[in-house]
Short mmCIF file of C-alpha atoms in Angstrom, two decimals:
data_model
loop_
_atom_site.label_atom_id
_atom_site.label_comp_id
_atom_site.label_asym_id
_atom_site.label_seq_id
_atom_site.Cartn_x
_atom_site.Cartn_y
_atom_site.Cartn_z
CA MET A 1 -0.78 19.79 3.89
CA ARG A 2 2.15 18.87 5.94
CA PHE A 3 5.14 17.08 5.18
CA ILE A 4 5.22 15.21 8.26
CA PRO A 5 2.31 13.01 7.98
CA TYR A 6 0.50 12.80 11.20
CA GLU A 7 -2.68 13.96 11.85
CA THR A 8 -5.12 15.20 14.78
CA PHE A 9 -8.23 16.02 15.69
CA ARG A 10 -10.91 15.74 17.64
CA PHE A 11 -15.08 15.47 18.08
CA THR A 12 -17.51 15.48 19.84
CA CYS A 13 -20.48 12.94 18.84
CA ASP A 14 -23.86 12.94 21.23
CA LEU A 15 -23.52 9.69 21.82
CA LYS A 16 -22.58 7.70 25.00
CA MET A 17 -20.24 5.50 25.03
CA GLU A 18 -21.07 2.34 24.34
CA ASP A 19 -23.47 3.33 21.41
CA VAL A 20 -20.33 4.95 20.20
CA VAL A 21 -18.51 1.63 20.42
CA SER A 22 -21.39 -0.48 19.44
CA LYS A 23 -21.98 2.07 15.56
CA LEU A 24 -18.13 1.91 15.21
CA ASN A 25 -18.40 -2.16 15.55
CA ASP A 26 -21.04 -1.97 12.55
CA TYR A 27 -18.19 0.13 10.49
CA THR A 28 -15.83 -2.44 11.65
CA GLU A 29 -13.92 -5.59 9.94
CA PRO A 30 -12.43 -7.47 12.83
CA LEU A 31 -8.25 -8.00 11.92
CA LYS A 32 -7.71 -11.20 9.85
CA LEU A 33 -4.17 -12.83 9.59
CA PHE A 34 -4.60 -13.25 5.83
CA LYS A 35 -6.96 -11.33 4.12
CA ILE A 36 -7.90 -12.84 0.76
CA GLY A 37 -10.02 -9.40 -1.35
CA VAL A 38 -12.27 -6.39 1.05
CA GLY A 39 -14.27 -6.46 3.20
CA ASN A 40 -17.71 -5.31 3.16
CA LYS A 41 -17.40 -2.65 5.84
CA VAL A 42 -15.32 0.61 5.37
CA PHE A 43 -12.95 -0.44 8.55
CA HIS A 44 -10.64 -3.37 9.56
CA GLY A 45 -9.21 -3.70 13.43
CA GLN A 46 -9.92 -3.25 16.81
CA VAL A 47 -12.55 -1.68 18.44
CA HIS A 48 -12.05 -2.27 22.77
CA GLN A 49 -14.41 -0.25 25.34
CA ASP A 50 -12.44 2.90 24.71
CA HIS A 51 -10.18 3.41 22.92
CA PHE A 52 -9.42 1.67 19.08
CA LYS A 53 -6.91 0.55 16.02
CA ILE A 54 -8.16 0.51 12.49
CA TYR A 55 -7.84 0.97 8.83
CA ARG A 56 -9.50 2.01 5.98
CA GLN A 57 -9.88 -0.79 3.62
CA ILE A 58 -8.79 -0.80 0.44
CA SER A 59 -7.98 -2.85 -2.52
CA TYR A 60 -5.40 -1.63 -3.49
CA ARG A 61 -1.88 -1.42 -1.73
CA ASN A 62 -0.70 1.63 -0.29
CA SER A 63 1.73 1.40 2.39
CA PHE A 64 1.10 4.50 3.62
CA LEU A 65 -2.08 3.46 3.96
CA PRO A 66 -2.77 5.66 7.92
CA GLN A 67 -2.91 4.11 11.44
CA ILE A 68 -6.13 5.22 13.14
CA LYS A 69 -5.76 5.32 16.71
CA GLY A 70 -8.45 6.38 19.22
CA ARG A 71 -9.20 7.68 22.38
CA MET A 72 -13.34 7.94 23.34
CA THR A 73 -14.22 10.13 26.89
CA GLN A 74 -17.66 9.57 28.31
CA LYS A 75 -18.56 13.81 29.36
CA GLU A 76 -22.37 14.18 30.36
CA ASN A 77 -24.36 11.63 28.10
CA LYS A 78 -21.49 12.29 25.17
CA THR A 79 -18.20 11.18 24.19
CA ILE A 80 -15.45 12.26 23.16
CA ILE A 81 -12.94 11.05 20.24
CA ASP A 82 -9.82 11.46 20.29
CA VAL A 83 -7.80 11.02 17.15
CA SER A 84 -4.90 10.08 15.08
CA MET A 85 -3.60 9.83 11.52
CA LYS A 86 -0.25 8.26 11.69
CA LEU A 87 2.65 5.60 8.90
CA HIS A 88 2.99 2.88 9.97
CA PRO A 89 6.87 2.29 12.40
CA PHE A 90 8.38 -0.28 9.57
CA VAL A 91 7.15 2.62 6.23
CA ILE A 92 8.95 5.50 9.53
CA ALA A 93 11.98 3.58 9.76
CA PHE A 94 11.89 2.24 5.86
CA MET A 95 11.87 5.75 5.25
CA THR A 96 14.49 7.41 7.88
CA LEU A 97 17.00 4.85 6.43
CA TRP A 98 15.95 5.78 2.86
CA PHE A 99 15.97 10.41 3.00
CA SER A 100 19.82 8.83 5.62
CA GLY A 101 21.16 7.78 1.76
CA LEU A 102 19.61 10.26 0.03
CA ILE A 103 21.05 13.16 2.09
CA SER A 104 23.83 11.39 3.05
CA ALA A 105 24.57 11.47 -1.27
CA CYS A 106 23.19 14.58 -1.70
CA MET A 107 25.57 16.12 0.50
CA SER A 108 28.52 13.68 -0.82
CA PHE A 109 27.35 16.09 -4.50
CA PHE A 110 27.89 19.43 -2.83
CA LEU A 111 30.95 18.42 -1.68
CA SER A 112 32.44 17.15 -4.71
CA PRO A 113 33.39 18.87 -8.23
CA TRP A 114 29.89 19.29 -10.43
CA LYS A 115 29.25 16.60 -12.80
CA PRO A 116 26.30 15.15 -14.81
CA PHE A 117 24.71 13.71 -11.92
CA PHE A 118 24.54 16.14 -9.58
CA PHE A 119 20.58 16.28 -9.14
CA VAL A 120 19.88 12.65 -9.73
CA PRO A 121 20.12 12.39 -5.20
CA ILE A 122 17.88 15.79 -5.39
CA ILE A 123 15.26 14.42 -7.73
CA MET A 124 15.13 11.35 -5.62
CA LEU A 125 14.47 13.49 -2.44
CA ILE A 126 12.45 15.47 -4.22
CA PHE A 127 9.97 11.92 -4.97
CA GLY A 128 11.27 10.04 -2.08
CA ILE A 129 8.77 13.12 -0.12
CA LEU A 130 5.95 13.17 -2.67
CA LEU A 131 6.09 9.37 -2.59
CA CYS A 132 5.08 9.98 1.11
CA THR A 133 3.37 12.51 1.12
CA LEU A 134 0.51 12.80 -1.14
CA PRO A 135 -0.65 9.37 -1.18
CA PHE A 136 -0.97 9.34 3.29
CA TRP A 137 -2.75 12.94 3.25
CA TYR A 138 -4.88 11.05 0.45
CA GLU A 139 -5.95 8.16 2.64
CA VAL A 140 -6.89 10.65 4.93
CA LYS A 141 -8.74 12.52 3.72
CA LYS A 142 -10.78 9.68 3.16
CA SER A 143 -10.78 7.87 6.48
CA LYS A 144 -11.96 11.29 7.89
CA ASN A 145 -14.50 11.58 5.79
CA GLU A 146 -15.83 7.94 6.29
CA LEU A 147 -15.41 8.82 10.18
CA PHE A 148 -17.57 12.16 10.48
CA LYS A 149 -19.59 9.92 8.18
CA ILE A 150 -20.58 7.00 10.00
CA PHE A 151 -20.82 10.24 13.15
CA SER A 152 -22.83 12.57 11.34
CA VAL A 153 -26.69 12.22 12.35
CA TYR A 154 -24.75 12.63 16.06
CA MET A 155 -22.34 15.12 15.85
CA SER A 156 -23.06 18.05 17.69
CA SER A 157 -23.46 21.74 16.67
CA GLU A 158 -21.15 22.64 19.03
CA SER A 159 -17.93 20.28 17.77
CA ASP A 160 -16.56 21.15 13.81
CA GLY A 161 -14.61 17.94 13.05
CA ASN A 162 -11.58 20.60 12.34
CA ALA A 163 -8.10 19.46 12.97
CA GLN A 164 -6.99 20.45 16.95
CA ASN A 165 -3.15 20.34 17.41
#
């Protein structure tokens, strides 16, 4: 597990790009302005001719749910899918602001004489790192498994599905 919440990987399918798009559309619900309940498909988002931007459908709130972006390239009768998973930009901006405040609080405590509340900003910093990374990597694992499950029958033998950074 890395501390920076970002994951990229590549896999190859034994399908033409149109079939990959069709298969992904079968498992993806279009984005709605107001979402009531959980849909009946695995993902929601947008799937286009050569790329997609999707999220896993969940029945709970998780601000650290990864945005799944993919780009598809046709190579002979196979399709190469490059996937990246990252946090929503608003979450990144908020966490950057929050961490900046905590780091400045930690620095001010280091520069002043010892006080009983010395460890509070350090504990909050550790909590923030765990709060940001653990839910993200949990959701990355589930989303990756769902993507591999969708294309498992069609995965070529040369594709190992491992991250290629």
